[in-house]
PDB file of C-alpha atoms in Angstrom:
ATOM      1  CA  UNK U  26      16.958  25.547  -5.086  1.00 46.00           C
ATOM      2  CA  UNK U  27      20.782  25.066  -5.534  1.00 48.00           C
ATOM      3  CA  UNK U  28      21.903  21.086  -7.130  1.00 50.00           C
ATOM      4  CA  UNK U  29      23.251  20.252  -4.088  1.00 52.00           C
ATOM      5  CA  UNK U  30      20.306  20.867  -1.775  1.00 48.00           C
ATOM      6  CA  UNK U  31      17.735  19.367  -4.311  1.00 49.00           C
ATOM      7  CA  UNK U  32      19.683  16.201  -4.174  1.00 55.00           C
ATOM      8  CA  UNK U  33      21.181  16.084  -0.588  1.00 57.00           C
ATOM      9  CA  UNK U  34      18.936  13.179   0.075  1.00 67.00           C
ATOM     10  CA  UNK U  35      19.161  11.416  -2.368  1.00 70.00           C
ATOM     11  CA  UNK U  36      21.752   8.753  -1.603  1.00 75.00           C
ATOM     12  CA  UNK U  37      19.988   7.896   1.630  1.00 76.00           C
ATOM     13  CA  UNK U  38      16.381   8.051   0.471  1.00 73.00           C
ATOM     14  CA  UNK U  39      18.150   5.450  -2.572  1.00 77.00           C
ATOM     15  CA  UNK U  40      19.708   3.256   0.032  1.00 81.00           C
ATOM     16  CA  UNK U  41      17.243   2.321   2.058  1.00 78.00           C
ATOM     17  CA  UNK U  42      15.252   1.626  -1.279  1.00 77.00           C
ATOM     18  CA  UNK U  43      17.408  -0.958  -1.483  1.00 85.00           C
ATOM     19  CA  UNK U  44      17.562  -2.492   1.731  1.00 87.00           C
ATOM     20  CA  UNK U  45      13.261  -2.208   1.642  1.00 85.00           C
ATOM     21  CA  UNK U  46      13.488  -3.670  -1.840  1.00 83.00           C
ATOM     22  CA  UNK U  47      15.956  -6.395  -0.735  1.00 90.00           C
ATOM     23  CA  UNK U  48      13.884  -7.557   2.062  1.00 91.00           C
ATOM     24  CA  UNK U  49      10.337  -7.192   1.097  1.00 90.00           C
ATOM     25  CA  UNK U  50      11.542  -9.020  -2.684  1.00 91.00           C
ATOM     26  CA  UNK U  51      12.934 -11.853  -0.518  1.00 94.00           C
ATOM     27  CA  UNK U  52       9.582 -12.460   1.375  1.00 95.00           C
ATOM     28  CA  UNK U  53       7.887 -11.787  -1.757  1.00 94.00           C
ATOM     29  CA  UNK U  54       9.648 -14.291  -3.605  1.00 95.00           C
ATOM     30  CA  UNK U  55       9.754 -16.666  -1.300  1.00 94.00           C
ATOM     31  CA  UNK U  56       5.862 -16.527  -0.068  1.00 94.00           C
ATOM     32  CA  UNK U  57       4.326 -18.691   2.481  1.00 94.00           C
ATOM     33  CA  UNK U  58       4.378 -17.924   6.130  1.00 96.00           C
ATOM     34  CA  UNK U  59       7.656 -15.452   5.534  1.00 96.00           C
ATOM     35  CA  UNK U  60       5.676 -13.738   3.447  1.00 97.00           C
ATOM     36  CA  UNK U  61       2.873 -13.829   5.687  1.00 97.00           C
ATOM     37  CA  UNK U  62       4.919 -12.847   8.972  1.00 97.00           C
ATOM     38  CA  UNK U  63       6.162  -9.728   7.284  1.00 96.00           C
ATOM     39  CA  UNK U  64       3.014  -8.614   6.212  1.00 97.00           C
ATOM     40  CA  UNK U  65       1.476  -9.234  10.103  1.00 97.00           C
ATOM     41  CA  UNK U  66       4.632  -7.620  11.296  1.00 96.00           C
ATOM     42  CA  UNK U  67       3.630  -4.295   8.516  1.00 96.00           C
ATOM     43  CA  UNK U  68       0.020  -4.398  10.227  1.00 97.00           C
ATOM     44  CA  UNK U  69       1.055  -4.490  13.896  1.00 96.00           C
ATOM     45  CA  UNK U  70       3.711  -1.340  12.977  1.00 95.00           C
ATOM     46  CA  UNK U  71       1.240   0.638  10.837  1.00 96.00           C
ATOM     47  CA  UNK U  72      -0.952   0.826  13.659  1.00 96.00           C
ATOM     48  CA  UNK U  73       1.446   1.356  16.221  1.00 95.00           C
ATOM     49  CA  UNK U  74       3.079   4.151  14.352  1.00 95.00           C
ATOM     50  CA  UNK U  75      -0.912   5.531  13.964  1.00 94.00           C
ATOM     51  CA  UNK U  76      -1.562   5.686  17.381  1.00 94.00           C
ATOM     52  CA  UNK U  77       1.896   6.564  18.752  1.00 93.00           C
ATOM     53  CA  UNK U  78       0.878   9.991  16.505  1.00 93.00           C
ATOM     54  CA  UNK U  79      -2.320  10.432  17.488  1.00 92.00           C
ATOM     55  CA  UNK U  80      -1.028  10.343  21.253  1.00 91.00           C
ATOM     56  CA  UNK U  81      -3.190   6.778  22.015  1.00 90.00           C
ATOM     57  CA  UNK U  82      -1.164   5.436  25.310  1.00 91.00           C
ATOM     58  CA  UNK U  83      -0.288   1.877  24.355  1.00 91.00           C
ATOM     59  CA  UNK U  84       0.321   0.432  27.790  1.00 89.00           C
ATOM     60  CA  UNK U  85      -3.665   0.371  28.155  1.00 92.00           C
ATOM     61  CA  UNK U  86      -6.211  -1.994  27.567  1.00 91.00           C
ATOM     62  CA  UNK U  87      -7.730  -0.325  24.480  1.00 92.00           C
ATOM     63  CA  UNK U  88      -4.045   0.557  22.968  1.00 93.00           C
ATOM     64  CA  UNK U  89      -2.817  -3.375  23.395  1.00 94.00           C
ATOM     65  CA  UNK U  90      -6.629  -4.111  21.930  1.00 94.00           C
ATOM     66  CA  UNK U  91      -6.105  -1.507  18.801  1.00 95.00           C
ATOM     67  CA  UNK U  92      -2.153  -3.187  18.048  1.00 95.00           C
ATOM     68  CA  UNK U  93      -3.721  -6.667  18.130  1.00 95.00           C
ATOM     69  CA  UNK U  94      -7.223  -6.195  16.276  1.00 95.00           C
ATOM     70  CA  UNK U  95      -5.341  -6.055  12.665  1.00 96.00           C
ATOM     71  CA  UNK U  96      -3.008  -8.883  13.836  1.00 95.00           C
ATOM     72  CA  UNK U  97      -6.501 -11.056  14.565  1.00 96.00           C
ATOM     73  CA  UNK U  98      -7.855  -9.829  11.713  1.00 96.00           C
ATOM     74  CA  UNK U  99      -4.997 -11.492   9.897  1.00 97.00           C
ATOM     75  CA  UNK U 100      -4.646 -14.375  11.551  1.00 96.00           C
ATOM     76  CA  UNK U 101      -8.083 -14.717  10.552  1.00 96.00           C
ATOM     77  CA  UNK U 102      -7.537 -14.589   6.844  1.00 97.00           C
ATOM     78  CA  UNK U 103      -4.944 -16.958   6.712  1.00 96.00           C
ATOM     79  CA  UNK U 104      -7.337 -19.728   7.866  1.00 95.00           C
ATOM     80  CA  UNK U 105      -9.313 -18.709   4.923  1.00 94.00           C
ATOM     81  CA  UNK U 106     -12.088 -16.534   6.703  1.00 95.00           C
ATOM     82  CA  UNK U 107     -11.640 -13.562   4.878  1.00 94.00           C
ATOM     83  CA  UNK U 108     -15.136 -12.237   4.979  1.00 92.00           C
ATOM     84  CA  UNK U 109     -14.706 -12.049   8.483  1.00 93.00           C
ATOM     85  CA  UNK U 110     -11.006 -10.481   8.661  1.00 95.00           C
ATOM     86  CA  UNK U 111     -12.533  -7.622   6.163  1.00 93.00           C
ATOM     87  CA  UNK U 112     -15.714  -6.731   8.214  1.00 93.00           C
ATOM     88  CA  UNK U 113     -13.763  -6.693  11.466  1.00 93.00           C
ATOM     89  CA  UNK U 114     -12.583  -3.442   9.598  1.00 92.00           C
ATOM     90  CA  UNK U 115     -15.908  -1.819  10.958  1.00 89.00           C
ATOM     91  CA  UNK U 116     -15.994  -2.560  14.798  1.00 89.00           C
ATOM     92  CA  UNK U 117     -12.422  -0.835  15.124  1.00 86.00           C
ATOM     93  CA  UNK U 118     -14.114   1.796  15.003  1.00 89.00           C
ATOM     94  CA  UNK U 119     -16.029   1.680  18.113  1.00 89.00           C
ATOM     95  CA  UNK U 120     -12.916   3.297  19.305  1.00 86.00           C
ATOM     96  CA  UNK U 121     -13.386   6.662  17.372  1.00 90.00           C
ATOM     97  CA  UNK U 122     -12.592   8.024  14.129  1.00 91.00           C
ATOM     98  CA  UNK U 123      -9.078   9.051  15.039  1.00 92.00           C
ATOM     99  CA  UNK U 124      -7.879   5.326  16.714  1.00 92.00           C
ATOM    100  CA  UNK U 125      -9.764   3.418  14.365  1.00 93.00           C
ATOM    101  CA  UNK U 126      -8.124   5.228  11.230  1.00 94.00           C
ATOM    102  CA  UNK U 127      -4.797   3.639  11.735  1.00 95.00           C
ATOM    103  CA  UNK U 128      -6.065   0.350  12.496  1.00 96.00           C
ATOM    104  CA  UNK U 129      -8.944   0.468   8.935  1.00 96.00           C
ATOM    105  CA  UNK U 130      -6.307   1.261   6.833  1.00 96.00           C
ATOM    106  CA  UNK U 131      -3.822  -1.338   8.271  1.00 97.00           C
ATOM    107  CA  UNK U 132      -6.375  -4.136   8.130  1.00 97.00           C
ATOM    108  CA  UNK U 133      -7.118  -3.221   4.176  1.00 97.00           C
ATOM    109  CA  UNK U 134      -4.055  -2.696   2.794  1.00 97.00           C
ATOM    110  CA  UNK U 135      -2.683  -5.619   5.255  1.00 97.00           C
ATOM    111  CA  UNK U 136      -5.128  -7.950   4.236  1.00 97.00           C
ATOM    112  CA  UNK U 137      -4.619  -7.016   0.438  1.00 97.00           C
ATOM    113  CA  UNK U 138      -1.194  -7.677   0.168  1.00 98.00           C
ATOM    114  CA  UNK U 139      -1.801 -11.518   2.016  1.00 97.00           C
ATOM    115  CA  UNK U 140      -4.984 -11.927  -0.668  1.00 97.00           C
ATOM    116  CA  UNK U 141      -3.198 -11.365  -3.669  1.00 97.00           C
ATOM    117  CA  UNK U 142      -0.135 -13.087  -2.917  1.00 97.00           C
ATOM    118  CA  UNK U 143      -2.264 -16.080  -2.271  1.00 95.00           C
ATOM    119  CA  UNK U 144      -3.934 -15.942  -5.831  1.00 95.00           C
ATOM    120  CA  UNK U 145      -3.062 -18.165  -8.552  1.00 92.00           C
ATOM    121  CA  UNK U 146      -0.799 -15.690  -9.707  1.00 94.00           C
ATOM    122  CA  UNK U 147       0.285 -14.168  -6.341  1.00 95.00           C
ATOM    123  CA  UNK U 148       3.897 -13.177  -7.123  1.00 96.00           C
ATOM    124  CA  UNK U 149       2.771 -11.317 -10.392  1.00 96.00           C
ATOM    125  CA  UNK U 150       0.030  -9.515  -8.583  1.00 97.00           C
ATOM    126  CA  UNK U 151       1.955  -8.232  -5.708  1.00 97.00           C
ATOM    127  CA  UNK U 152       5.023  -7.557  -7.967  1.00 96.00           C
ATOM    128  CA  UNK U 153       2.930  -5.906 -10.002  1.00 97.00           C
ATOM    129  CA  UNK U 154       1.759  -3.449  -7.360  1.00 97.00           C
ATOM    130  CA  UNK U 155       5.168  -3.199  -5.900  1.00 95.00           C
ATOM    131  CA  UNK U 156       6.416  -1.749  -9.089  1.00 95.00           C
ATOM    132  CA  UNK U 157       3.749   0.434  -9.856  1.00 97.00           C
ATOM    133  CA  UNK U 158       3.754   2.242  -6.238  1.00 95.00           C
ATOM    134  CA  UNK U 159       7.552   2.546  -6.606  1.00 91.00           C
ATOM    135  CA  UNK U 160       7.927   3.882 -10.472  1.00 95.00           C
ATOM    136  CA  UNK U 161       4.803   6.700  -8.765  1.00 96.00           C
ATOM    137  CA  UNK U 162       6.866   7.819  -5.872  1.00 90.00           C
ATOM    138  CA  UNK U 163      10.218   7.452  -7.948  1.00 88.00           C
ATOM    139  CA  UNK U 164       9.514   9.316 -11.383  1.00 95.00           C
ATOM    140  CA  UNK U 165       7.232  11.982  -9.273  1.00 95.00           C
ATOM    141  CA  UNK U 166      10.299  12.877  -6.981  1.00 88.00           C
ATOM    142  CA  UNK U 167      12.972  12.601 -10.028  1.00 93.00           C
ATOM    143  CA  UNK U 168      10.627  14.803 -12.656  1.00 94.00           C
ATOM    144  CA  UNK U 169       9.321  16.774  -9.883  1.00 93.00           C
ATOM    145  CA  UNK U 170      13.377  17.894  -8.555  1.00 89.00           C
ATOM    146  CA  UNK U 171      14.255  18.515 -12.324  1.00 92.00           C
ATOM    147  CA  UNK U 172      11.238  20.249 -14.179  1.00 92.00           C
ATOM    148  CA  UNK U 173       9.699  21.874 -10.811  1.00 89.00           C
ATOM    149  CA  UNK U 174       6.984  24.118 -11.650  1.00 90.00           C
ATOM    150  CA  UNK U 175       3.342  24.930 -10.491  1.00 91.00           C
ATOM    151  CA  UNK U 176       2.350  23.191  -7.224  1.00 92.00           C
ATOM    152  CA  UNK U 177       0.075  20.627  -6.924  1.00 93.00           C
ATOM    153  CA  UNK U 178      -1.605  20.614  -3.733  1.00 90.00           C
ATOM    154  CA  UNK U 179       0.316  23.776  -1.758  1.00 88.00           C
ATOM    155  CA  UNK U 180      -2.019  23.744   1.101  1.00 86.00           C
ATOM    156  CA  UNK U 181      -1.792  19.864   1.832  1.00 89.00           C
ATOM    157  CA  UNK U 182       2.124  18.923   0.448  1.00 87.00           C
ATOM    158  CA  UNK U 183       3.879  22.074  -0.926  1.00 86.00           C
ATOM    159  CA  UNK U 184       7.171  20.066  -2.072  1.00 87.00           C
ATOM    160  CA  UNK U 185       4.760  18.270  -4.637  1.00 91.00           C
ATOM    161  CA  UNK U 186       4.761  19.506  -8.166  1.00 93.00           C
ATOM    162  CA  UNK U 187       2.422  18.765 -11.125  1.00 94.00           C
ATOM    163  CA  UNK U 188       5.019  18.092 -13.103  1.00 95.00           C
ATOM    164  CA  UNK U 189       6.075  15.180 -10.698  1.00 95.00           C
ATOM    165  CA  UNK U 190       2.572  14.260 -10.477  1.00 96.00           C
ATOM    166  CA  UNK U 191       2.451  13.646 -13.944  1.00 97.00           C
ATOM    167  CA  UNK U 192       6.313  12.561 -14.256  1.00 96.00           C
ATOM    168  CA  UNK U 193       4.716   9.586 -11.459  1.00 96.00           C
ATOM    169  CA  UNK U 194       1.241   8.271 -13.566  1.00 97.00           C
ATOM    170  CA  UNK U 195       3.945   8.244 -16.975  1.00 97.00           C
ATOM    171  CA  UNK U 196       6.312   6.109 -14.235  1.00 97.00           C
ATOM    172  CA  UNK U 197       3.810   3.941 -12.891  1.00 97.00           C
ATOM    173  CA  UNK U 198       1.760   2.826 -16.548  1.00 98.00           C
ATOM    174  CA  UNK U 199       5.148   2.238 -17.571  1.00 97.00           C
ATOM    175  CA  UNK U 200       6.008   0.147 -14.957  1.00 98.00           C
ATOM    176  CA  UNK U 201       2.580  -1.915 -14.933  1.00 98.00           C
ATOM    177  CA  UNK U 202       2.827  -2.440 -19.165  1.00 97.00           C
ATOM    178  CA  UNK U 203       6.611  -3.887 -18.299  1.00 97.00           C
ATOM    179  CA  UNK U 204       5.364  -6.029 -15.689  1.00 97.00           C
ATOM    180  CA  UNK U 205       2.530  -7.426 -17.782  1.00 97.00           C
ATOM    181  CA  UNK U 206       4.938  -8.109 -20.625  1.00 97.00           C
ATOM    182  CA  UNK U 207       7.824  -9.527 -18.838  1.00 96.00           C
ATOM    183  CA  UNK U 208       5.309 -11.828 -16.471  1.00 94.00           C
ATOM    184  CA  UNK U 209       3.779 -12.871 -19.933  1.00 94.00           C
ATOM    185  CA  UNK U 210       0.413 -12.966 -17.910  1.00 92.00           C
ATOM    186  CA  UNK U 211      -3.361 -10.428 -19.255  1.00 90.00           C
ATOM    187  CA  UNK U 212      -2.441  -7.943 -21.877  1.00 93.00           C
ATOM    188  CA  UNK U 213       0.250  -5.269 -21.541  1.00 96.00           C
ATOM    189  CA  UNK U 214      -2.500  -2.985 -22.681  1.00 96.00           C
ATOM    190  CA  UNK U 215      -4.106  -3.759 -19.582  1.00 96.00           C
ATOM    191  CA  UNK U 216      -1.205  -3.133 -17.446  1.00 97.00           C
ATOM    192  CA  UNK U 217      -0.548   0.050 -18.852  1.00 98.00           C
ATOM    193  CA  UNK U 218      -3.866   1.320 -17.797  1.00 97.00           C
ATOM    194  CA  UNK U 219      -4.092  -0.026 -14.669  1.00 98.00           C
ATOM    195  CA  UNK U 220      -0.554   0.477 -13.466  1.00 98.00           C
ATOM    196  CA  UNK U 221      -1.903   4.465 -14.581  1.00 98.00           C
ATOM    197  CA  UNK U 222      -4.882   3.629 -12.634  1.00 97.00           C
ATOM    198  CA  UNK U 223      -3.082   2.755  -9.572  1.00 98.00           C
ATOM    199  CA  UNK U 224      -0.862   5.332 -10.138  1.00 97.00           C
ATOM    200  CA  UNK U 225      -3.108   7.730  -9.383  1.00 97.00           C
ATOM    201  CA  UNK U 226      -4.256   5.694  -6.100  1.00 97.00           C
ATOM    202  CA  UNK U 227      -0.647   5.726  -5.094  1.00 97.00           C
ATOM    203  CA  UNK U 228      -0.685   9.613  -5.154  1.00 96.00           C
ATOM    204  CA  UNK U 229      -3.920  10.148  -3.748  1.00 96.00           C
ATOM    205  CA  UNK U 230      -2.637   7.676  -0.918  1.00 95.00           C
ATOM    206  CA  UNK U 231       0.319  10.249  -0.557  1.00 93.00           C
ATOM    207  CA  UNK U 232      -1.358  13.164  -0.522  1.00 94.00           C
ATOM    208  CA  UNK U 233      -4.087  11.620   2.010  1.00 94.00           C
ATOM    209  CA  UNK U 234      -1.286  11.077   4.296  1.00 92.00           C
ATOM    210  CA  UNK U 235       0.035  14.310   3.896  1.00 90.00           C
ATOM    211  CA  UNK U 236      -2.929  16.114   5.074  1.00 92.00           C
ATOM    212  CA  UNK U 237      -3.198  13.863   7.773  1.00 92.00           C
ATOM    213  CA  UNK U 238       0.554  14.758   9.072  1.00 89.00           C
ATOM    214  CA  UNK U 239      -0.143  18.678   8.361  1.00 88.00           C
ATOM    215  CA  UNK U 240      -3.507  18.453  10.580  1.00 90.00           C
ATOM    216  CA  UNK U 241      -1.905  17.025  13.346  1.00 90.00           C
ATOM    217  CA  UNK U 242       1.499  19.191  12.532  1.00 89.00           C
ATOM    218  CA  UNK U 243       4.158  16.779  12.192  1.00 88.00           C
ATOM    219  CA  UNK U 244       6.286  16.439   9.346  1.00 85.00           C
ATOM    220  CA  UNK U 245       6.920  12.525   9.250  1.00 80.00           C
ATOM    221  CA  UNK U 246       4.924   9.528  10.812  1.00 85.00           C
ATOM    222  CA  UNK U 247       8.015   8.321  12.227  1.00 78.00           C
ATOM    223  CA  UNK U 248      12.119   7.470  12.328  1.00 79.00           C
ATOM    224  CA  UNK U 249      11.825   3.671  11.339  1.00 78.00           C
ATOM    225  CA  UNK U 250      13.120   4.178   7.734  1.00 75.00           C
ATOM    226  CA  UNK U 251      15.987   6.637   6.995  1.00 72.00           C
ATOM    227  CA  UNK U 252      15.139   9.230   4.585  1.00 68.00           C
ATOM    228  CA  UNK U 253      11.808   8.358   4.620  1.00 71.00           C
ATOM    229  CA  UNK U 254      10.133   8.452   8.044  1.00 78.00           C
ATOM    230  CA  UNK U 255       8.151   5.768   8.688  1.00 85.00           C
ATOM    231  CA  UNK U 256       5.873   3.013   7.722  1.00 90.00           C
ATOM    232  CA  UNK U 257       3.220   5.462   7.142  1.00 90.00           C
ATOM    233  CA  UNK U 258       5.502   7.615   5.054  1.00 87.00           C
ATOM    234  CA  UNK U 259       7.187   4.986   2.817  1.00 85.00           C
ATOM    235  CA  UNK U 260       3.798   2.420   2.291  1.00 91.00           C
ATOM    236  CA  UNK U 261       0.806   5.008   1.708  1.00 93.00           C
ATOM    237  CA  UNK U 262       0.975   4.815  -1.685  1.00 95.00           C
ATOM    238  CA  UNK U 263       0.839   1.143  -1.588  1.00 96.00           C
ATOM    239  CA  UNK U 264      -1.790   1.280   1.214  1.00 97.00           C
ATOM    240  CA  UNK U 265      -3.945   2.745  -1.288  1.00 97.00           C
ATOM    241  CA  UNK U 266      -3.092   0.957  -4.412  1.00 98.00           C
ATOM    242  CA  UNK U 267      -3.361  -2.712  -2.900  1.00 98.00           C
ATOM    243  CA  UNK U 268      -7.064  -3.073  -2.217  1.00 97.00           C
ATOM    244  CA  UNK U 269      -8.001  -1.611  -5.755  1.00 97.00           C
ATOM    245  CA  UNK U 270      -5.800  -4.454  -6.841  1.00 97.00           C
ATOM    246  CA  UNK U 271      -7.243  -6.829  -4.680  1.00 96.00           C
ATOM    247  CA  UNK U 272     -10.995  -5.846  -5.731  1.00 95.00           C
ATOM    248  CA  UNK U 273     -10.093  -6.178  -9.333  1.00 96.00           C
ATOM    249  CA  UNK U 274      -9.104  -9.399  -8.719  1.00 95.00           C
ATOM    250  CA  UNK U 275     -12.008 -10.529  -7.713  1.00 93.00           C
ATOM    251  CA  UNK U 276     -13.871  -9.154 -11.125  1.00 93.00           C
ATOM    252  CA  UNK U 277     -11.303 -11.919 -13.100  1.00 93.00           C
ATOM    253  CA  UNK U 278     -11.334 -15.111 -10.750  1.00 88.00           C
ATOM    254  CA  UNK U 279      -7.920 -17.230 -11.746  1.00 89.00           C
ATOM    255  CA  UNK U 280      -6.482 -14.430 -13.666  1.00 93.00           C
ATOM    256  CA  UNK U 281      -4.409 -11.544 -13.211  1.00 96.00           C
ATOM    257  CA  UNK U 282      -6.396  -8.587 -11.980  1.00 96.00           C
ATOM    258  CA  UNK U 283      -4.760  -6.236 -14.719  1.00 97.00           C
ATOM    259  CA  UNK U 284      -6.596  -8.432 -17.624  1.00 95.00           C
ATOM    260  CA  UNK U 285     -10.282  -6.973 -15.938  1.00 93.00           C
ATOM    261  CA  UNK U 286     -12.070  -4.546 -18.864  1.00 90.00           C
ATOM    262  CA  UNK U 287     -14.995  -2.784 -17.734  1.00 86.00           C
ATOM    263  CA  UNK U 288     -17.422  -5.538 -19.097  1.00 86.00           C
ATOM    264  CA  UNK U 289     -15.951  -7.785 -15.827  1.00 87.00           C
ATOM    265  CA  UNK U 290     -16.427  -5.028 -13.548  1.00 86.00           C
ATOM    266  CA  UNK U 291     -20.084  -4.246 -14.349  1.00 82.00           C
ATOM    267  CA  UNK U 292     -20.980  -8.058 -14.890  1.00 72.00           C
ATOM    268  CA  UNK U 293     -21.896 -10.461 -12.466  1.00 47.00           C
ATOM    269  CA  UNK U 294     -17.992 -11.908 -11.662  1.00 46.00           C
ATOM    270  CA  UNK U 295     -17.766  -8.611  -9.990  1.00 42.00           C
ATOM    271  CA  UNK U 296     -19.633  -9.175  -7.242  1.00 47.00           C
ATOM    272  CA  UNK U 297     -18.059 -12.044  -6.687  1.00 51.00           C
ATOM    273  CA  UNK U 298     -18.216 -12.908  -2.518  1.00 47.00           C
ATOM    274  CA  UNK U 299     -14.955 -13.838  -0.933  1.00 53.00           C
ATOM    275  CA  UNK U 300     -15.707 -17.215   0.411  1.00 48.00           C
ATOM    276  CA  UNK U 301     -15.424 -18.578   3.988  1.00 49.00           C
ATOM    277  CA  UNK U 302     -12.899 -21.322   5.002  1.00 44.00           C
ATOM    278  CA  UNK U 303     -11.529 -20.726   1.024  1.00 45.00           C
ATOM    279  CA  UNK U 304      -7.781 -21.270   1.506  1.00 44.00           C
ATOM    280  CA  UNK U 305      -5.517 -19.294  -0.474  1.00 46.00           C
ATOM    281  CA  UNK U 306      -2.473 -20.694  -2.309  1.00 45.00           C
ATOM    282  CA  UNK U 307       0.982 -19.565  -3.413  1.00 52.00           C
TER     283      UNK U 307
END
């Protein structure tokens, strides 16, 4: 592969980092119902995208049922029933394995993001993930262009590399340890692991999606973001990574989820329930 070709698109790939980075770290930052109407915006476009690939007509009853379940679902959550916005997970799929896909995985990594930005230290935790997912993708592409080698999954993603594979988990503990010392919040021990940890969600989340596109023979989930395709395409990574996050937190109630050790996930704070009518806080 020539220099030019391996990093043709680059610059736009890197731009609309920026833009995505810009936007989503202003919401972030600024929590509350901005944060909350960009996540419920994410949702409703996750499972739109979903179902526009799957060819679900939209202009039905059970299309304009499938874009608003996630956005209930939500809506739920925020008024602190978030038992209820989790199991409504389940009935989606009443509508078959294929429609209810889109709208499962938007509901759980929706309702992850809006759960730990809530948490006593909400802006950590999400940060936290956000970094993680992006040092993956970022130091998987970057080592993956410049060291190439044997592929990692040919059949599923042939532009994927072990060497980026690895390049990503190195990236993404990296990126949790910095986190967890610059937030001066659990141990950076901790977020070294688990940034490696959901490292290797993030990838499994991308190559998940990449069988997904190669069953149904398309090479992007959609046009929304240039140089990355869509929602699908830029977030499944982070789809993946935010209810692990989200689940750890509940194994370290008023803590950050990286400080859980495996005495807190085998002891009884683990199964802690999420409670009804509990309202989160920024």
């Amino acid at each position: 592969m020539s220099g030019s070709s391996r990093w043709s698109d680059l610059k736009l790939r890197l731009t609309s980092a920026v833009i995505l980075v810009v936007v989503a770290g202003g919401c972030l930052w600024q929590g509350g119902m901005i944060y909350n109407a960009l996540i419920l915006l994410a949702m409703f476009g996750l499972v739109w995208e979903g179902l526009t690939l799957i060819k679900q007509p939209l202009h039905t009853w059970r299309g304009v049922l499938l874009l608003l379940w996630p956005m209930v679902s939500g809506v739920a959550a925020l008024r602190g029933e978030w038992s209820g916005a989790f199991w409504m997970v389940w009935p989606s799929l009443i509508f078959g394995i294929p429609a209810g896909i889109p709208v499962v995985v938007s509901i759980l990594g929706g309702l992850s993001l809006l759960w730990l930005r809530h948490l006593p230290y909400g802006l950590e935790s999400v940060l936290f993930v956000l970094c993680v997912v992006i040092a993956s993708d970022s130091f998987a592409y970057l080592t993956g262009r410049i060291f190439g080698g044997p592929k990692l999954a040919p059949s599923i993603s042939p532009g994927k590399t072990r060497s980026g594979a690895i390049g990503g988990l190195i990236g993404a503990s990296f990126a949790g340890g910095m986190v967890a010392w610059l937030s001066g919040a659990g141990f950076v021990g901790g977020g070294l692991l688990w940034g490696a940890v959901l490292g290797v969600f993030s990838q499994s989340g991308d190559l998940l999606e990449s069988a997904a596109k190669r069953r149904l023979n398309v090479k992007d989930s959609g046009r929304l973001i240039p140089g990355h395709g869509g929602l699908l395409d830029r977030f499944d990574g982070l789809l993946a990574a935010a209810p692990l996050a989200a689940l750890l937190s509940l194994a370290v109630a008023g803590q950050v989820f990286w400080s859980a050790t495996p005495a807190d996930l085998i002891g009884g704070s683990a199964h802690r329930i999420i409670p009804q009518g509990e309202s989160s806080h920024d």
